[in-house]
PDB file of C-alpha atoms in Angstrom:
ATOM      1  CA  MET F   1      91.715  95.280  81.630  1.00 57.00           C
ATOM      2  CA  SER F   2      93.198  99.404  81.312  1.00 81.00           C
ATOM      3  CA  ARG F   3      96.565  99.831  79.903  1.00 91.00           C
ATOM      4  CA  PRO F   4      99.488 100.458  82.953  1.00 96.00           C
ATOM      5  CA  PRO F   5     100.277 104.193  83.045  1.00 96.00           C
ATOM      6  CA  LYS F   6     103.692 105.499  81.603  1.00 96.00           C
ATOM      7  CA  ASN F   7     106.686 104.209  83.654  1.00 97.00           C
ATOM      8  CA  TRP F   8     104.862 101.156  84.715  1.00 97.00           C
ATOM      9  CA  PRO F   9     107.073  98.129  85.423  1.00 97.00           C
ATOM     10  CA  THR F  10     106.498  95.483  82.662  1.00 95.00           C
ATOM     11  CA  GLN F  11     106.823  92.726  85.486  1.00 96.00           C
ATOM     12  CA  VAL F  12     104.138  94.037  87.415  1.00 97.00           C
ATOM     13  CA  GLN F  13     100.275  93.125  86.618  1.00 97.00           C
ATOM     14  CA  TYR F  14      98.281  96.415  86.769  1.00 97.00           C
ATOM     15  CA  LEU F  15      95.395  96.603  88.285  1.00 96.00           C
ATOM     16  CA  THR F  16      92.312  98.980  88.949  1.00 93.00           C
ATOM     17  CA  VAL F  17      90.141  96.921  91.343  1.00 91.00           C
ATOM     18  CA  PRO F  18      91.716  94.587  93.749  1.00 94.00           C
ATOM     19  CA  CYS F  19      92.625  90.619  93.344  1.00 94.00           C
ATOM     20  CA  PHE F  20      91.513  88.483  96.119  1.00 94.00           C
ATOM     21  CA  HIS F  21      94.099  85.571  97.268  1.00 96.00           C
ATOM     22  CA  SER F  22      92.437  82.228  98.260  1.00 95.00           C
ATOM     23  CA  SER F  23      93.873  82.831 101.668  1.00 96.00           C
ATOM     24  CA  ILE F  24      91.009  85.339 102.632  1.00 95.00           C
ATOM     25  CA  SER F  25      88.325  83.384 104.465  1.00 93.00           C
ATOM     26  CA  SER F  26      84.529  83.476 103.230  1.00 90.00           C
ATOM     27  CA  ASP F  27      83.665  85.740 106.420  1.00 91.00           C
ATOM     28  CA  ALA F  28      86.519  88.280 105.732  1.00 93.00           C
ATOM     29  CA  LEU F  29      85.580  88.472 102.104  1.00 92.00           C
ATOM     30  CA  SER F  30      81.768  89.046 102.791  1.00 90.00           C
ATOM     31  CA  PHE F  31      82.874  92.027 105.346  1.00 92.00           C
ATOM     32  CA  LEU F  32      85.757  93.456 102.553  1.00 93.00           C
ATOM     33  CA  THR F  33      83.408  93.615  99.709  1.00 89.00           C
ATOM     34  CA  GLY F  34      80.156  94.297 101.247  1.00 82.00           C
ATOM     35  CA  PHE F  35      78.576  91.467  99.562  1.00 69.00           C
ATOM     36  CA  PRO F  36      76.976  88.267 101.416  1.00 65.00           C
ATOM     37  CA  LYS F  37      78.777  85.043 100.921  1.00 67.00           C
ATOM     38  CA  GLY F  38      78.712  83.767  97.640  1.00 63.00           C
ATOM     39  CA  THR F  39      78.239  86.821  95.495  1.00 58.00           C
ATOM     40  CA  SER F  40      80.276  87.258  92.725  1.00 56.00           C
ATOM     41  CA  LEU F  41      83.053  89.710  93.003  1.00 56.00           C
ATOM     42  CA  GLN F  42      82.361  91.120  88.994  1.00 53.00           C
ATOM     43  CA  LEU F  43      80.420  94.231  90.586  1.00 55.00           C
ATOM     44  CA  LEU F  44      83.580  95.529  92.598  1.00 68.00           C
ATOM     45  CA  PRO F  45      84.123  99.111  91.298  1.00 74.00           C
ATOM     46  CA  ARG F  46      87.337 100.444  89.922  1.00 79.00           C
ATOM     47  CA  ALA F  47      89.368 102.595  91.533  1.00 84.00           C
ATOM     48  CA  PRO F  48      89.197 106.232  90.370  1.00 84.00           C
ATOM     49  CA  PRO F  49      91.685 107.428  87.995  1.00 89.00           C
ATOM     50  CA  SER F  50      94.970 108.448  90.015  1.00 92.00           C
ATOM     51  CA  LEU F  51      95.902 111.998  90.585  1.00 93.00           C
ATOM     52  CA  GLY F  52      99.674 111.052  90.841  1.00 96.00           C
ATOM     53  CA  VAL F  53     102.305 110.084  87.816  1.00 97.00           C
ATOM     54  CA  ILE F  54     104.896 107.397  88.258  1.00 98.00           C
ATOM     55  CA  ARG F  55     108.437 109.492  87.799  1.00 98.00           C
ATOM     56  CA  PRO F  56     111.606 107.873  87.855  1.00 97.00           C
ATOM     57  CA  ILE F  57     113.666 109.142  91.111  1.00 97.00           C
ATOM     58  CA  VAL F  58     117.000 110.793  89.395  1.00 96.00           C
ATOM     59  CA  ASP F  59     118.309 112.930  92.457  1.00 96.00           C
ATOM     60  CA  HIS F  60     121.295 110.938  93.624  1.00 96.00           C
ATOM     61  CA  SER F  61     120.481 112.551  97.438  1.00 96.00           C
ATOM     62  CA  HIS F  62     116.903 110.920  97.579  1.00 96.00           C
ATOM     63  CA  PRO F  63     116.412 107.765  99.250  1.00 95.00           C
ATOM     64  CA  ALA F  64     114.795 106.173  96.505  1.00 95.00           C
ATOM     65  CA  HIS F  65     117.168 107.045  93.862  1.00 97.00           C
ATOM     66  CA  GLY F  66     117.105 104.639  90.410  1.00 96.00           C
ATOM     67  CA  GLN F  67     113.701 103.633  91.734  1.00 97.00           C
ATOM     68  CA  ARG F  68     110.118 105.167  91.200  1.00 98.00           C
ATOM     69  CA  GLY F  69     108.020 107.713  92.839  1.00 98.00           C
ATOM     70  CA  LEU F  70     104.265 109.235  92.657  1.00 98.00           C
ATOM     71  CA  PHE F  71     104.361 113.016  91.894  1.00 98.00           C
ATOM     72  CA  ALA F  72     101.054 115.027  91.689  1.00 98.00           C
ATOM     73  CA  ALA F  73      99.641 115.374  88.409  1.00 97.00           C
ATOM     74  CA  ARG F  74      98.032 118.661  89.252  1.00 96.00           C
ATOM     75  CA  LYS F  75      97.463 120.577  92.485  1.00 97.00           C
ATOM     76  CA  ILE F  76      95.755 118.197  95.304  1.00 97.00           C
ATOM     77  CA  PRO F  77      93.458 120.153  97.777  1.00 96.00           C
ATOM     78  CA  ALA F  78      93.175 119.337 101.023  1.00 97.00           C
ATOM     79  CA  ARG F  79      91.461 115.735 102.492  1.00 95.00           C
ATOM     80  CA  THR F  80      91.218 114.426  98.687  1.00 95.00           C
ATOM     81  CA  LEU F  81      91.527 111.045  97.698  1.00 94.00           C
ATOM     82  CA  ILE F  82      94.637 110.529  95.726  1.00 96.00           C
ATOM     83  CA  VAL F  83      95.022 106.761  94.900  1.00 96.00           C
ATOM     84  CA  GLU F  84      93.448 103.549  96.330  1.00 95.00           C
ATOM     85  CA  TYR F  85      96.143 101.366  96.963  1.00 96.00           C
ATOM     86  CA  ILE F  86      94.778  98.521  94.865  1.00 96.00           C
ATOM     87  CA  GLY F  87      96.829  95.213  94.988  1.00 97.00           C
ATOM     88  CA  GLU F  88      96.412  91.423  95.927  1.00 97.00           C
ATOM     89  CA  VAL F  89      93.867  91.229  99.249  1.00 96.00           C
ATOM     90  CA  HIS F  90      95.361  88.145 101.229  1.00 96.00           C
ATOM     91  CA  SER F  91      95.420  87.027 104.794  1.00 94.00           C
ATOM     92  CA  ASP F  92      99.058  84.662 104.510  1.00 91.00           C
ATOM     93  CA  GLU F  93     101.732  86.230 105.645  1.00 89.00           C
ATOM     94  CA  ARG F  94     104.023  88.381 103.312  1.00 88.00           C
ATOM     95  CA  PRO F  95     107.371  89.023 105.329  1.00 85.00           C
ATOM     96  CA  THR F  96     109.624  89.986 102.728  1.00 85.00           C
ATOM     97  CA  SER F  97     107.278  92.172 100.680  1.00 89.00           C
ATOM     98  CA  ASP F  98     108.336  95.713 100.599  1.00 88.00           C
ATOM     99  CA  TYR F  99     104.384  96.849  99.020  1.00 92.00           C
ATOM    100  CA  ASP F 100     102.539  94.995 101.639  1.00 91.00           C
ATOM    101  CA  VAL F 101      99.816  96.992 103.742  1.00 90.00           C
ATOM    102  CA  SER F 102      97.289  96.242 106.129  1.00 91.00           C
ATOM    103  CA  LEU F 103      93.937  96.444 105.711  1.00 94.00           C
ATOM    104  CA  PHE F 104      91.849  95.214 108.396  1.00 93.00           C
ATOM    105  CA  ARG F 105      92.401  92.699 111.421  1.00 93.00           C
ATOM    106  CA  PHE F 106      89.861  90.153 112.652  1.00 91.00           C
ATOM    107  CA  PRO F 107      90.306  88.263 115.946  1.00 91.00           C
ATOM    108  CA  HIS F 108      91.757  85.221 113.697  1.00 91.00           C
ATOM    109  CA  GLU F 109      92.850  86.776 110.727  1.00 94.00           C
ATOM    110  CA  SER F 110      94.563  89.988 109.544  1.00 93.00           C
ATOM    111  CA  VAL F 111      94.128  90.809 106.012  1.00 96.00           C
ATOM    112  CA  GLY F 112      96.685  92.730 103.758  1.00 95.00           C
ATOM    113  CA  VAL F 113      96.922  94.494 100.352  1.00 97.00           C
ATOM    114  CA  ASP F 114     100.141  92.884  98.647  1.00 97.00           C
ATOM    115  CA  ALA F 115     101.239  95.283  95.546  1.00 97.00           C
ATOM    116  CA  SER F 116     104.643  93.701  94.418  1.00 96.00           C
ATOM    117  CA  ARG F 117     103.364  91.300  91.855  1.00 97.00           C
ATOM    118  CA  MET F 118      99.998  93.508  90.972  1.00 97.00           C
ATOM    119  CA  GLY F 119      98.897  96.734  91.807  1.00 97.00           C
ATOM    120  CA  ASN F 120      98.165 100.496  90.609  1.00 97.00           C
ATOM    121  CA  GLU F 121     100.148 103.773  90.964  1.00 97.00           C
ATOM    122  CA  ALA F 122      99.722 103.578  94.870  1.00 97.00           C
ATOM    123  CA  ARG F 123     102.601 101.071  95.199  1.00 97.00           C
ATOM    124  CA  PHE F 124     104.888 104.190  94.215  1.00 98.00           C
ATOM    125  CA  VAL F 125     104.144 106.118  97.243  1.00 98.00           C
ATOM    126  CA  ASN F 126     107.383 106.237  99.139  1.00 96.00           C
ATOM    127  CA  ASP F 127     107.864 107.266 102.944  1.00 95.00           C
ATOM    128  CA  TYR F 128     108.455 110.914 103.446  1.00 96.00           C
ATOM    129  CA  ARG F 129     111.786 110.384 105.793  1.00 93.00           C
ATOM    130  CA  GLY F 130     114.583 112.026 103.747  1.00 93.00           C
ATOM    131  CA  ILE F 131     112.511 113.376 101.067  1.00 95.00           C
ATOM    132  CA  ARG F 132     110.672 116.145 103.371  1.00 95.00           C
ATOM    133  CA  LEU F 133     110.247 117.185 106.952  1.00 96.00           C
ATOM    134  CA  LYS F 134     106.866 115.598 107.125  1.00 96.00           C
ATOM    135  CA  PRO F 135     104.291 113.316 104.766  1.00 97.00           C
ATOM    136  CA  ASN F 136     102.001 115.096 102.461  1.00 98.00           C
ATOM    137  CA  ALA F 137      99.341 112.366 102.751  1.00 98.00           C
ATOM    138  CA  GLU F 138      98.297 109.525 104.821  1.00 97.00           C
ATOM    139  CA  PHE F 139      96.798 105.908 104.486  1.00 95.00           C
ATOM    140  CA  VAL F 140      93.017 106.184 105.277  1.00 94.00           C
ATOM    141  CA  ASP F 141      90.661 102.768 104.868  1.00 93.00           C
ATOM    142  CA  GLN F 142      87.187 103.682 103.378  1.00 91.00           C
ATOM    143  CA  ARG F 143      84.027 102.037 101.871  1.00 91.00           C
ATOM    144  CA  THR F 144      83.681 102.472  98.719  1.00 87.00           C
ATOM    145  CA  ALA F 145      80.309 103.787  96.888  1.00 84.00           C
ATOM    146  CA  GLY F 146      79.877  99.772  96.349  1.00 82.00           C
ATOM    147  CA  GLY F 147      80.595  99.179  99.761  1.00 86.00           C
ATOM    148  CA  ASP F 148      83.812  97.264  99.615  1.00 89.00           C
ATOM    149  CA  LEU F 149      86.666  98.128 102.327  1.00 94.00           C
ATOM    150  CA  ARG F 150      89.666  99.843 100.303  1.00 94.00           C
ATOM    151  CA  MET F 151      92.844 101.583 101.485  1.00 95.00           C
ATOM    152  CA  GLY F 152      92.794 104.963 100.284  1.00 94.00           C
ATOM    153  CA  ILE F 153      95.893 107.321 100.097  1.00 96.00           C
ATOM    154  CA  TRP F 154      94.699 111.226 100.912  1.00 96.00           C
ATOM    155  CA  SER F 155      96.018 114.352 101.167  1.00 97.00           C
ATOM    156  CA  LEU F 156      96.883 116.350 104.317  1.00 97.00           C
ATOM    157  CA  ALA F 157      95.480 119.433 105.761  1.00 95.00           C
ATOM    158  CA  GLU F 158      97.830 121.615 103.747  1.00 95.00           C
ATOM    159  CA  GLY F 159      97.120 120.040 100.001  1.00 96.00           C
ATOM    160  CA  ILE F 160     100.215 118.827  97.424  1.00 98.00           C
ATOM    161  CA  ARG F 161     101.515 121.384  94.978  1.00 98.00           C
ATOM    162  CA  LYS F 162     101.671 120.290  91.259  1.00 98.00           C
ATOM    163  CA  GLY F 163     104.957 117.896  90.651  1.00 98.00           C
ATOM    164  CA  ASP F 164     105.463 117.436  94.423  1.00 98.00           C
ATOM    165  CA  GLU F 165     106.568 113.908  95.275  1.00 98.00           C
ATOM    166  CA  ILE F 166     103.136 112.292  97.157  1.00 98.00           C
ATOM    167  CA  VAL F 167     104.905 110.426 100.394  1.00 98.00           C
ATOM    168  CA  VAL F 168     103.508 109.346 103.574  1.00 97.00           C
ATOM    169  CA  SER F 169     104.673 107.373 106.749  1.00 94.00           C
ATOM    170  CA  TYR F 170     105.292 103.735 106.297  1.00 90.00           C
ATOM    171  CA  GLY F 171     105.387 103.888 110.293  1.00 80.00           C
ATOM    172  CA  LYS F 172     107.359 102.371 112.945  1.00 69.00           C
ATOM    173  CA  ALA F 173     106.399  98.843 112.607  1.00 62.00           C
ATOM    174  CA  TRP F 174     107.560  99.230 108.822  1.00 51.00           C
ATOM    175  CA  TRP F 175     111.282 100.661 109.670  1.00 50.00           C
ATOM    176  CA  THR F 176     111.873  98.129 112.716  1.00 59.00           C
ATOM    177  CA  ALA F 177     110.760  94.799 110.298  1.00 56.00           C
ATOM    178  CA  ARG F 178     113.639  96.200 107.877  1.00 56.00           C
TER     179      ARG F 178
END
């Protein structure tokens, strides 16, 4: 198990590989991991190191003042994977979680990644509203070299300067639910 990065909250388990909740069907698990049913999940590749660092938000005008954000540790080129969104992969309802993103929708099962109780640096990426005029990163799902489906946070066309906060659009559905 890897050590959590600086400014990691003590009540949240740090992960470098997804944790699969028992609510995931075997068919969905097979699709998500790229492994045939019954295969051990010990083979999942670790997420690549994050290109961001966690910092407390101290600016009183920031919408997440008093919380944390993810900031570029170095200049991040355009269209670069910054961090994978790692957490508990599930298919049960989690209406109160502020850290739950949709990964894949099957006809009879929706799969999300919830980083409220366990996750990685990606859980600190904030929505751009009130911070910048537009996002500098976006959520993109992709298959890893090992074949499993993961949600990544990628820089947009203009890249990100060292020290800038990494921000995405949470989308209208997230804000409507609030």
